CSV table of C-alpha atoms in Angstrom, one decimal:
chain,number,residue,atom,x,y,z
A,1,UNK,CA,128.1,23.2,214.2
A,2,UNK,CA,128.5,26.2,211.8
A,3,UNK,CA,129.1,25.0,208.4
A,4,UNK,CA,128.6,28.6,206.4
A,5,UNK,CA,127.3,31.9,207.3
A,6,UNK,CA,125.6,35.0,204.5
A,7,UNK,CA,122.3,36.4,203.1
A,8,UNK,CA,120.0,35.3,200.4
A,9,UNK,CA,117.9,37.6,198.7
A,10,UNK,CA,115.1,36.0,196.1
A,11,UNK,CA,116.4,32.5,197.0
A,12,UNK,CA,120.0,33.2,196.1
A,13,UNK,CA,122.9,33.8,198.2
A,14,UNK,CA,123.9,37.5,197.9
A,15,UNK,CA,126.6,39.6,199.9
A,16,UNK,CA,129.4,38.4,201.7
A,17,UNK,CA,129.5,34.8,202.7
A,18,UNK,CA,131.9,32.7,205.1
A,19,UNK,CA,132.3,28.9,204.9
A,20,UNK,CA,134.2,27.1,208.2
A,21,UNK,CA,136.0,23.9,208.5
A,22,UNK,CA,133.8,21.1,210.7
A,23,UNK,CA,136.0,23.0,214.0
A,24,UNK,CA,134.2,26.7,213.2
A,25,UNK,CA,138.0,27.7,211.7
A,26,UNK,CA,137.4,29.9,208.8
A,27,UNK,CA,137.8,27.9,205.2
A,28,UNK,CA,136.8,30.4,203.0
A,29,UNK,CA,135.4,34.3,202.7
A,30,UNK,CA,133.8,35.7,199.6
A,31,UNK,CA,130.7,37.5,197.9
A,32,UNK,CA,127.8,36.3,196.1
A,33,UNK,CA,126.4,38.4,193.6
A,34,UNK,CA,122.6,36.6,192.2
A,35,UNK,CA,123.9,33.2,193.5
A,36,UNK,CA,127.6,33.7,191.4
A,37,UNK,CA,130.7,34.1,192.9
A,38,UNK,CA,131.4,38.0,192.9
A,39,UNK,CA,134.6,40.0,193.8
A,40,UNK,CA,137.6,39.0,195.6
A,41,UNK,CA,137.8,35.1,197.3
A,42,UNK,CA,139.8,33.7,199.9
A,43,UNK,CA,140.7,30.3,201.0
A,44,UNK,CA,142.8,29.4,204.2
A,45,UNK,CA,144.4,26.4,205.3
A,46,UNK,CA,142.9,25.2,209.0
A,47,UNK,CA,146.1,26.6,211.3
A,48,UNK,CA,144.2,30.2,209.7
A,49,UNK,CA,147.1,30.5,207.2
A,50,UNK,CA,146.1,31.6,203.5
A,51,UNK,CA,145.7,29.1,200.7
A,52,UNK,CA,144.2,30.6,197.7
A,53,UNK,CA,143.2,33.7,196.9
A,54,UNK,CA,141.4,34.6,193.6
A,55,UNK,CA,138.9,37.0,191.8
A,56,UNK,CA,135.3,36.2,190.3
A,57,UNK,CA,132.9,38.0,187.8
A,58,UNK,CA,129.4,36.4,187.4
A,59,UNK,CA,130.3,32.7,188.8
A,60,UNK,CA,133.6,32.6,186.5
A,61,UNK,CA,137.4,33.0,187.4
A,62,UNK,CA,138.0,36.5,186.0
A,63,UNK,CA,141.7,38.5,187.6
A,64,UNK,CA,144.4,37.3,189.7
A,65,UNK,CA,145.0,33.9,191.3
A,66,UNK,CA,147.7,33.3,194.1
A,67,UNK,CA,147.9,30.1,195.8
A,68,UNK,CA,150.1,28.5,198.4
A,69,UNK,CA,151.4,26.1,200.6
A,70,UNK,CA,151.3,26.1,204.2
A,71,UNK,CA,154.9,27.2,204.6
A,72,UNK,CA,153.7,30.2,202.6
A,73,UNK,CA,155.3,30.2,199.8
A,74,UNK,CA,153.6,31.2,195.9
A,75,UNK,CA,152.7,28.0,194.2
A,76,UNK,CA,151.0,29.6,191.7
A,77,UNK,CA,150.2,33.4,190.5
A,78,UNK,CA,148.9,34.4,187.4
A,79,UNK,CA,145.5,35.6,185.8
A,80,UNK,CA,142.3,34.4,184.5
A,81,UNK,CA,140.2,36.2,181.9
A,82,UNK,CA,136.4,34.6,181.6
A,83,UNK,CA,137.2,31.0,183.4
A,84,UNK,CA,140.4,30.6,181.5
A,85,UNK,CA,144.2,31.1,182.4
A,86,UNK,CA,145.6,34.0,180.1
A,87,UNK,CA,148.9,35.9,180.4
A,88,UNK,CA,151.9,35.4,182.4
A,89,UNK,CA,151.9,32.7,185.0
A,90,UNK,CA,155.0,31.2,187.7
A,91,UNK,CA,154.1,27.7,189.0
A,92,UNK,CA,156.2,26.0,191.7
A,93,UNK,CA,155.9,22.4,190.8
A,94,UNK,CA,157.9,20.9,193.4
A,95,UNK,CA,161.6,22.5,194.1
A,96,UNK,CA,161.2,23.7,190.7
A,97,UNK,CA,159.5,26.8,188.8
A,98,UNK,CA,158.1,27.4,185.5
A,99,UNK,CA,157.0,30.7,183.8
A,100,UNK,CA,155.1,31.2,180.7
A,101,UNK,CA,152.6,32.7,179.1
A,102,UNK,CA,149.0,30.8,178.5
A,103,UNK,CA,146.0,32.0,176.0
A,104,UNK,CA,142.8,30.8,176.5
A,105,UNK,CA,143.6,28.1,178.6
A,106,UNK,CA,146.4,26.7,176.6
A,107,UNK,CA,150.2,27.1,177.5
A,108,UNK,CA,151.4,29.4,174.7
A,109,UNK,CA,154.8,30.4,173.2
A,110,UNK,CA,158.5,29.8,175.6
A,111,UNK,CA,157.8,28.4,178.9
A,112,UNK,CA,161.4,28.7,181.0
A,113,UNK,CA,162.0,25.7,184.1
A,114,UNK,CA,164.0,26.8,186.9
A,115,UNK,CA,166.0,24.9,189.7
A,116,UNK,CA,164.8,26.0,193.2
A,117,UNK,CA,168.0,28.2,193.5
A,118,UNK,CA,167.3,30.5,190.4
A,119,UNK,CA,169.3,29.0,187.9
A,120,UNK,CA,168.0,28.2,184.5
A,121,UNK,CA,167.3,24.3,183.8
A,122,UNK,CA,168.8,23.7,180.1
């Protein structure tokens, strides 16, 4: 059964590359680059629905990130500068939402909660 399908070159996977569930559904499409992560990546959910889709440069989280759940709705948008969250996220947790900033990693400065109908949480 298929488990993964792309190029090496000099013993390193290179080029696009796709990754299937056990049932030869697509799990995942991306590029290598050396070995590393490179480019854009996306991750589905086995009815084919997306899951994840996020950026890379050399092996490390680098650009946007959107993921969600199988209803398709965001669960989480935001960025990633050299492996680390930085700048502006939202993140469902649950019926509610939080935004905020993070900086290297770390949440940083006024992170607001809402209720699943918009309003503020005080």
């Amino acid at each position: 059964m298929l488990r993964s399908e792309g190029n090496f070159k000099n013993n390193r996977q290179t080029g696009e590359w796709k990754f299937f569930f056990g049932e030869g559904i697509q799990e995942q499409i991306g590029n290598f680059t050396n070995g590393s992560f490179d480019g854009e990546w996306k991750w589905f959910y086995k009815n084919g629905k997306p899951l994840r889709v996020e950026e890379y440069v050399k092996g490390k989280r680098d650009g946007i990130f959107i993921e969600f759940n199988e209803a398709g709705d965001t669960v989480a948008k935001g960025t990633y500068i050299d492996g680390e969250m930085d700048g502006e996220w939202i993140l469902r947790i649950g019926d509610n939402i939080e935004t905020g900033n993070y900086v290297v990693g770390l949440k940083e400065g006024v992170w607001k909660e809402y209720y699943k109908n918009g309003n503020l949480k005080s």
